[in-house]
Coordinates of C-alpha atoms and ligand atoms in Angstrom, one line a residue:
M1 CA 34.0 76.1 169.4
V2 CA 36.8 74.5 167.5
D3 CA 38.7 75.1 164.3
L4 CA 39.9 71.4 163.2
K5 CA 40.2 72.7 159.4
G6 CA 42.9 75.4 160.5
Q7 CA 44.7 73.0 162.8
Y8 CA 44.7 70.4 159.8
L9 CA 46.1 72.9 157.2
K10 CA 49.0 73.4 159.4
I11 CA 50.1 69.9 159.4
K12 CA 48.2 68.7 156.4
N13 CA 51.5 67.3 154.3
E14 CA 52.5 65.3 157.5
V15 CA 49.0 63.9 158.0
N16 CA 48.4 63.1 154.5
D17 CA 51.8 61.2 154.2
S18 CA 50.9 59.3 157.3
I19 CA 47.4 58.2 156.2
A20 CA 48.8 57.4 152.7
E21 CA 51.2 55.1 154.3
V22 CA 48.3 53.2 155.9
I23 CA 46.1 52.9 152.4
E24 CA 49.3 51.9 150.6
S25 CA 50.3 49.0 153.3
S26 CA 46.5 48.5 153.4
A27 CA 47.2 47.5 157.1
F28 CA 44.0 48.9 158.3
I29 CA 43.3 46.9 161.4
N30 CA 46.0 46.6 164.0
G31 CA 48.6 47.8 161.5
P32 CA 51.9 49.2 162.5
K33 CA 50.7 52.7 162.9
V34 CA 48.8 51.3 165.6
K35 CA 51.7 49.9 167.6
Q36 CA 53.8 52.8 166.9
F37 CA 51.1 55.4 168.5
Q38 CA 50.9 53.1 171.4
H39 CA 54.6 53.3 172.2
N40 CA 54.7 57.0 171.4
L41 CA 52.2 57.5 173.9
E42 CA 53.3 55.2 176.4
N43 CA 56.4 57.3 176.1
Y44 CA 54.7 60.7 176.3
L45 CA 52.7 59.9 179.5
S46 CA 55.4 57.9 181.2
V47 CA 53.0 54.9 181.8
K48 CA 53.7 51.3 181.0
H49 CA 50.9 50.3 179.0
V50 CA 48.5 52.2 176.6
I51 CA 45.9 50.0 175.1
P52 CA 44.3 51.6 171.9
C53 CA 40.4 51.2 171.6
G54 CA 37.5 52.4 169.6
N55 CA 36.4 55.4 171.7
G56 CA 36.3 57.0 175.1
T57 CA 33.2 55.4 176.0
D58 CA 34.5 52.0 175.2
A59 CA 37.6 52.7 177.3
L60 CA 35.6 53.3 180.2
Q61 CA 33.5 50.3 179.9
I62 CA 36.3 47.8 179.1
A63 CA 38.0 49.4 182.2
L64 CA 35.0 48.4 184.5
M65 CA 34.8 45.1 182.9
A66 CA 38.5 44.1 183.2
L67 CA 38.5 45.1 186.9
G68 CA 36.1 42.4 187.4
L69 CA 33.1 44.4 188.6
K70 CA 30.0 42.8 189.2
P71 CA 26.4 43.8 189.2
G72 CA 25.4 45.4 192.2
D73 CA 28.9 46.6 193.1
E74 CA 29.0 50.4 193.6
V75 CA 30.9 53.0 191.4
I76 CA 31.3 56.6 192.5
T77 CA 31.5 59.2 190.0
A78 CA 30.8 63.2 189.8
N79 CA 27.2 64.1 188.5
F80 CA 28.6 66.9 186.6
T81 CA 30.0 65.0 183.4
F82 CA 29.3 63.8 179.8
I83 CA 26.9 61.0 179.9
A84 CA 29.5 58.4 178.8
T85 CA 30.8 58.1 182.3
V86 CA 27.7 57.0 183.8
E87 CA 26.3 55.2 181.1
V88 CA 29.0 52.5 181.1
V89 CA 28.5 52.2 185.0
A90 CA 24.4 51.6 184.2
L91 CA 24.9 49.1 181.3
L92 CA 27.0 46.8 183.3
G93 CA 24.4 46.8 186.0
L94 CA 26.7 48.4 188.7
K95 CA 25.3 50.7 191.1
L96 CA 25.7 54.0 190.2
K97 CA 26.4 56.8 193.2
L98 CA 26.6 60.1 192.0
V99 CA 28.1 62.9 194.0
D100 CA 27.9 66.4 193.8
V101 CA 31.1 68.6 192.4
D102 CA 33.1 71.4 193.8
P103 CA 31.5 74.6 192.8
D104 CA 35.0 76.2 191.8
T105 CA 36.8 73.3 190.3
F106 CA 33.6 71.5 189.0
N107 CA 35.5 68.3 189.9
L108 CA 34.4 65.6 192.6
N109 CA 33.5 66.9 196.1
I110 CA 36.0 64.8 198.2
K111 CA 33.6 64.9 201.5
Q112 CA 30.6 63.7 199.5
V113 CA 33.0 61.0 198.1
E114 CA 33.4 60.0 201.7
E115 CA 29.9 60.3 202.6
A116 CA 28.9 57.9 199.4
L117 CA 31.1 54.9 200.7
T118 CA 29.6 51.9 201.7
P119 CA 31.1 48.2 202.1
A120 CA 29.6 47.6 198.5
T121 CA 31.7 50.5 197.0
K122 CA 34.5 49.1 194.6
A123 CA 35.6 51.8 192.4
I124 CA 35.7 55.7 192.2
V125 CA 35.7 57.4 188.8
P126 CA 37.1 60.9 188.9
V127 CA 36.5 63.0 185.9
H128 CA 39.1 65.5 185.1
V129 CA 36.2 67.8 183.9
F130 CA 37.1 70.6 181.1
G131 CA 40.9 69.7 181.4
Q132 CA 41.8 70.4 185.1
G133 CA 42.4 67.4 187.4
A134 CA 40.2 66.3 190.2
N135 CA 41.6 66.1 193.6
M136 CA 43.9 63.1 193.1
E137 CA 45.6 63.4 196.5
E138 CA 42.7 62.8 198.4
I139 CA 41.0 60.3 195.8
M140 CA 44.0 58.0 196.2
R141 CA 44.0 58.4 200.0
I142 CA 40.6 57.3 200.1
A143 CA 41.2 54.6 197.4
D144 CA 44.0 53.3 199.4
E145 CA 42.6 53.3 202.7
K146 CA 39.4 51.6 201.5
N147 CA 40.9 49.1 198.8
L148 CA 39.0 50.8 195.9
F149 CA 39.8 51.1 192.1
V150 CA 40.2 54.3 190.6
I151 CA 39.3 54.7 187.1
E152 CA 40.3 58.3 185.6
D153 CA 37.9 59.7 183.0
T154 CA 40.8 61.5 181.1
A155 CA 38.8 62.1 178.0
Q156 CA 39.3 66.1 178.6
A157 CA 42.7 66.3 180.1
I158 CA 45.0 64.3 178.1
G159 CA 48.5 65.8 178.7
A160 CA 47.8 67.7 182.0
D161 CA 50.1 67.2 185.0
Y162 CA 49.1 66.7 188.5
T163 CA 51.7 67.3 191.5
F164 CA 51.3 65.5 194.7
D165 CA 52.3 67.4 198.0
N166 CA 55.3 65.2 198.2
G167 CA 56.4 66.6 195.1
T168 CA 55.8 63.6 192.7
K169 CA 54.4 64.6 189.4
K170 CA 52.5 62.4 187.1
K171 CA 50.3 62.8 184.0
L172 CA 46.5 62.7 184.6
G173 CA 45.3 59.3 183.7
T174 CA 48.4 57.4 184.8
I175 CA 47.7 57.8 188.8
G176 CA 44.7 55.6 189.4
T177 CA 44.3 52.0 188.8
V178 CA 43.5 52.9 185.0
G179 CA 43.1 56.0 182.9
C180 CA 40.6 56.3 180.1
T181 CA 40.6 58.7 177.4
S182 CA 39.1 59.8 173.9
F183 CA 40.4 61.0 170.8
F184 CA 36.9 62.2 169.4
P185 CA 38.1 65.0 167.0
S186 CA 37.1 67.9 169.3
K187 CA 39.2 66.5 172.4
N188 CA 42.4 68.2 173.0
L189 CA 44.3 65.1 171.0
G190 CA 41.8 64.3 168.5
C191 CA 41.6 62.1 165.4
Y192 CA 39.8 62.3 162.3
G193 CA 36.6 59.8 163.4
D194 CA 36.5 58.1 166.8
G195 CA 39.1 56.6 168.9
G196 CA 40.1 55.9 172.3
A197 CA 42.5 54.5 174.8
L198 CA 43.0 53.0 178.3
Y199 CA 46.4 53.5 180.1
T200 CA 47.8 51.3 183.2
N201 CA 51.2 50.5 184.8
D202 CA 49.8 47.0 185.8
D203 CA 50.8 44.4 183.7
V204 CA 48.3 42.0 184.5
L205 CA 45.4 44.5 184.0
A206 CA 46.7 45.7 180.7
E207 CA 46.7 42.1 179.5
K208 CA 43.1 41.7 180.6
I209 CA 42.2 45.2 178.9
R210 CA 43.7 43.6 175.6
Q211 CA 41.9 40.7 176.0
I212 CA 38.5 42.0 176.6
A213 CA 38.9 44.6 173.9
N214 CA 39.5 41.6 171.3
H215 CA 36.4 39.6 172.0
G216 CA 37.7 38.1 175.2
S217 CA 40.4 36.3 173.1
K218 CA 44.2 36.0 173.6
V219 CA 44.5 33.2 171.2
K220 CA 42.4 33.5 167.9
Y221 CA 39.2 31.7 168.1
F222 CA 39.6 30.9 171.9
H223 CA 37.5 33.1 174.2
D224 CA 38.3 32.9 177.9
E225 CA 35.9 35.6 178.7
I226 CA 33.0 37.7 177.3
G227 CA 34.5 40.7 175.4
V228 CA 33.6 43.4 173.2
N229 CA 35.3 44.5 169.8
S230 CA 37.0 47.8 170.4
R231 CA 39.9 48.8 168.1
L232 CA 41.5 52.1 167.2
D233 CA 41.8 51.8 163.2
S234 CA 45.4 52.2 161.6
I235 CA 44.0 55.5 159.9
Q236 CA 43.3 57.1 163.0
A237 CA 46.4 55.8 164.7
A238 CA 48.2 57.6 161.5
V239 CA 46.9 60.9 162.5
L240 CA 47.3 60.5 166.0
N241 CA 51.0 59.9 165.4
V242 CA 51.4 63.1 163.9
K243 CA 49.1 65.3 166.2
L244 CA 50.9 63.7 169.5
N245 CA 54.0 65.5 168.4
Y246 CA 52.1 68.8 168.6
L247 CA 50.1 68.1 171.9
D248 CA 52.2 70.2 174.0
D249 CA 52.1 73.2 171.7
Y250 CA 48.4 72.6 171.2
I251 CA 48.0 72.7 175.0
A252 CA 50.2 76.1 175.3
A253 CA 47.8 77.9 172.8
R254 CA 44.8 76.8 174.6
Q255 CA 46.5 78.2 178.0
K256 CA 47.4 81.5 175.8
A257 CA 43.7 81.8 175.0
A258 CA 42.6 81.2 178.5
D259 CA 45.1 83.9 179.7
Y260 CA 43.7 86.2 177.1
Y261 CA 39.8 85.5 178.4
D262 CA 41.2 85.7 182.1
A263 CA 42.5 88.9 181.8
A264 CA 39.5 90.4 179.9
F265 CA 37.1 89.0 182.6
K266 CA 38.9 88.8 185.8
N267 CA 37.8 92.1 187.3
H268 CA 34.2 91.8 186.2
P269 CA 31.8 91.7 189.3
N270 CA 29.5 89.3 187.4
I271 CA 31.8 86.9 185.7
T272 CA 33.7 84.1 187.4
I273 CA 36.8 83.0 185.5
P274 CA 37.7 79.3 185.6
I275 CA 39.9 78.6 188.8
R276 CA 43.4 77.2 188.5
N277 CA 44.4 74.5 191.1
K278 CA 48.0 74.7 192.1
Q279 CA 48.2 71.0 192.1
T280 CA 47.4 70.4 188.4
T281 CA 48.0 72.2 185.2
H282 CA 44.7 73.1 183.2
V283 CA 44.6 72.1 179.7
F284 CA 41.5 73.7 179.0
H285 CA 39.4 71.4 177.1
Q286 CA 36.9 74.0 177.8
Y287 CA 37.1 77.7 178.9
T288 CA 34.0 77.9 181.2
I289 CA 32.7 81.1 183.0
K290 CA 30.2 81.4 185.7
V291 CA 27.9 84.3 185.4
K292 CA 25.4 86.0 188.1
N293 CA 23.0 88.8 187.6
I294 CA 23.4 88.2 183.8
D295 CA 20.8 86.3 181.7
R296 CA 23.1 83.3 181.1
D297 CA 20.8 82.0 178.1
G298 CA 20.5 85.6 176.6
L299 CA 24.3 86.0 176.5
K300 CA 24.6 82.6 174.7
E301 CA 22.1 83.8 172.2
F302 CA 23.7 87.3 171.7
L303 CA 27.0 85.5 171.0
N304 CA 25.6 83.0 168.7
E305 CA 24.0 85.9 166.5
N306 CA 27.3 87.3 166.7
D307 CA 28.7 84.1 165.1
I308 CA 30.6 83.1 168.3
P309 CA 29.7 79.6 169.2
A310 CA 29.1 79.6 173.0
M311 CA 27.7 76.2 174.3
I312 CA 26.5 75.1 177.9
Y313 CA 28.3 72.0 179.2
Y314 CA 26.4 70.7 181.0
P315 CA 22.8 72.0 180.4
Y316 CA 20.9 69.3 182.4
P317 CA 22.0 67.3 185.3
L318 CA 22.4 63.6 184.9
H319 CA 20.5 62.7 188.1
L320 CA 17.3 64.4 186.5
Q321 CA 17.7 62.6 183.1
N322 CA 14.8 60.4 182.1
A323 CA 17.2 57.4 181.6
Y324 CA 18.4 57.7 185.1
K325 CA 15.1 58.4 187.1
Y326 CA 15.5 54.7 188.1
L327 CA 18.1 55.7 190.5
G328 CA 15.7 57.5 192.6
Y329 CA 17.4 61.1 193.0
K330 CA 15.3 64.1 193.0
E331 CA 15.6 67.9 192.4
N332 CA 17.9 69.6 194.9
D333 CA 19.7 66.6 195.8
F334 CA 22.7 67.9 193.9
P335 CA 22.4 71.7 194.3
V336 CA 25.9 72.5 192.9
T337 CA 25.6 70.6 189.8
E338 CA 21.9 72.2 189.5
E339 CA 23.1 75.6 190.0
L340 CA 26.1 75.1 187.6
S341 CA 23.7 73.9 185.0
K342 CA 22.2 77.4 185.1
V343 CA 25.2 79.6 185.3
V344 CA 27.9 78.0 183.2
L345 CA 28.9 79.2 179.7
S346 CA 32.0 77.8 177.8
L347 CA 33.4 80.0 175.0
P348 CA 35.4 79.1 172.1
M349 CA 38.5 77.2 172.8
H350 CA 41.1 75.7 170.5
T351 CA 44.2 75.8 169.2
E352 CA 43.7 78.2 166.5
L353 CA 42.4 81.2 168.1
S354 CA 43.8 84.5 166.8
E355 CA 44.1 87.7 169.1
D356 CA 41.6 89.3 166.8
Q357 CA 39.1 86.6 167.4
L358 CA 39.8 86.6 171.2
K359 CA 39.3 90.4 171.2
F360 CA 36.0 90.1 169.4
I361 CA 34.6 87.4 171.8
T362 CA 35.6 89.1 174.9
D363 CA 34.4 92.6 173.7
K364 CA 31.2 90.8 172.8
V365 CA 30.8 89.2 176.0
L366 CA 31.5 92.7 177.7
E367 CA 29.1 94.3 175.5
Y368 CA 26.4 92.2 176.9
A369 CA 27.5 91.8 180.5
G370 CA 28.1 95.5 180.8
K371 CA 31.5 96.7 181.9
Ligands
LIG401 C1 34.0 62.9 175.2 C2 33.9 62.4 176.6 C3 33.8 60.6 176.6 C4 33.4 59.7 175.7 O1 34.4 59.8 174.6 P1 33.9 59.3 173.2 O2 35.2 59.0 172.5 O3 33.1 60.2 172.5 O4 33.2 57.9 173.4 C5 33.7 60.3 178.1 N1 33.8 61.1 179.3 C6 34.2 62.4 178.9 C7 34.3 63.1 180.3 C8 34.1 63.0 177.9 O5 34.0 64.2 177.6

């Protein structure tokens, strides 16, 4: 699905030098590379504060803690996402309100968000799934009206832009109260281990986030609240500092691969290509098709047999997972998510796809699907 080695080889000297600097300096924790990356990412995103942390899941948890959410407070999020988004809500004893997604964009269904609102609702967590923005225009309208926090899960969409009806353009993750991202190796900006970050334009919240990520402490050995230990280590920051310079090129390479796939499949009667929303750029963390009248699992198997690593994101809806049965949801509660889990297929998507590879992949898909 990804070619991290091929990508590394192109920037090998730069990355190796940057890592070597950390080792030479031995500033492994909170060293200058971390500060440097923080500032570089603030500039790239045009956001006031970036707070690096240990991983994307921590980022989401720290955001919920920093906003002071308390057990019983309700948090609305999409059912069609990676488990981390809902896990942190459940861990903190907050009340998880899942809603279904739009069948075309795979993002939060706005009508259902409105229906899920109660007086106990405190936050909405839009997930910019597969690299394309949720409907932030509507989500921000609802949040402003009801005085809710918006925590953007930007783990799959770093670098994507969102344009509002009035023409304002912002990076995803910098629109809501706080944005959370992951630098897991296969993410669009990936490090060589675990990493994550939060972004916000709110000075007070940024301070609070820093404190919570650092054992609830501002002054060493004095703890004003219960925190966690979540840091981006300096070696990961060294890698990210180099790769951030290439992020726009990486996005362009993914979009080019997506264009190739689109052209190959757009006229096929049984394959639906990803929708590209006018309001948001799609940075193609995943290229995900929907199929009909085609045995989806058979197609996946056929591709795998031909050394093409196709994957199903997400194969089993969150509301039916054993760990979340306590929420009391049942089958058919989220028909779109349930249907998607049966018809989606994600094709190889990364920065190193050659035209030969793309041709091979699309030929094989069409061989199975029929022309
Ligand atoms: C990857 C991912 C996360 C979690 O990030 P980690 O760094 O793996 O903890 C959260 N949300 C979404 C949507 C993701 O894709």
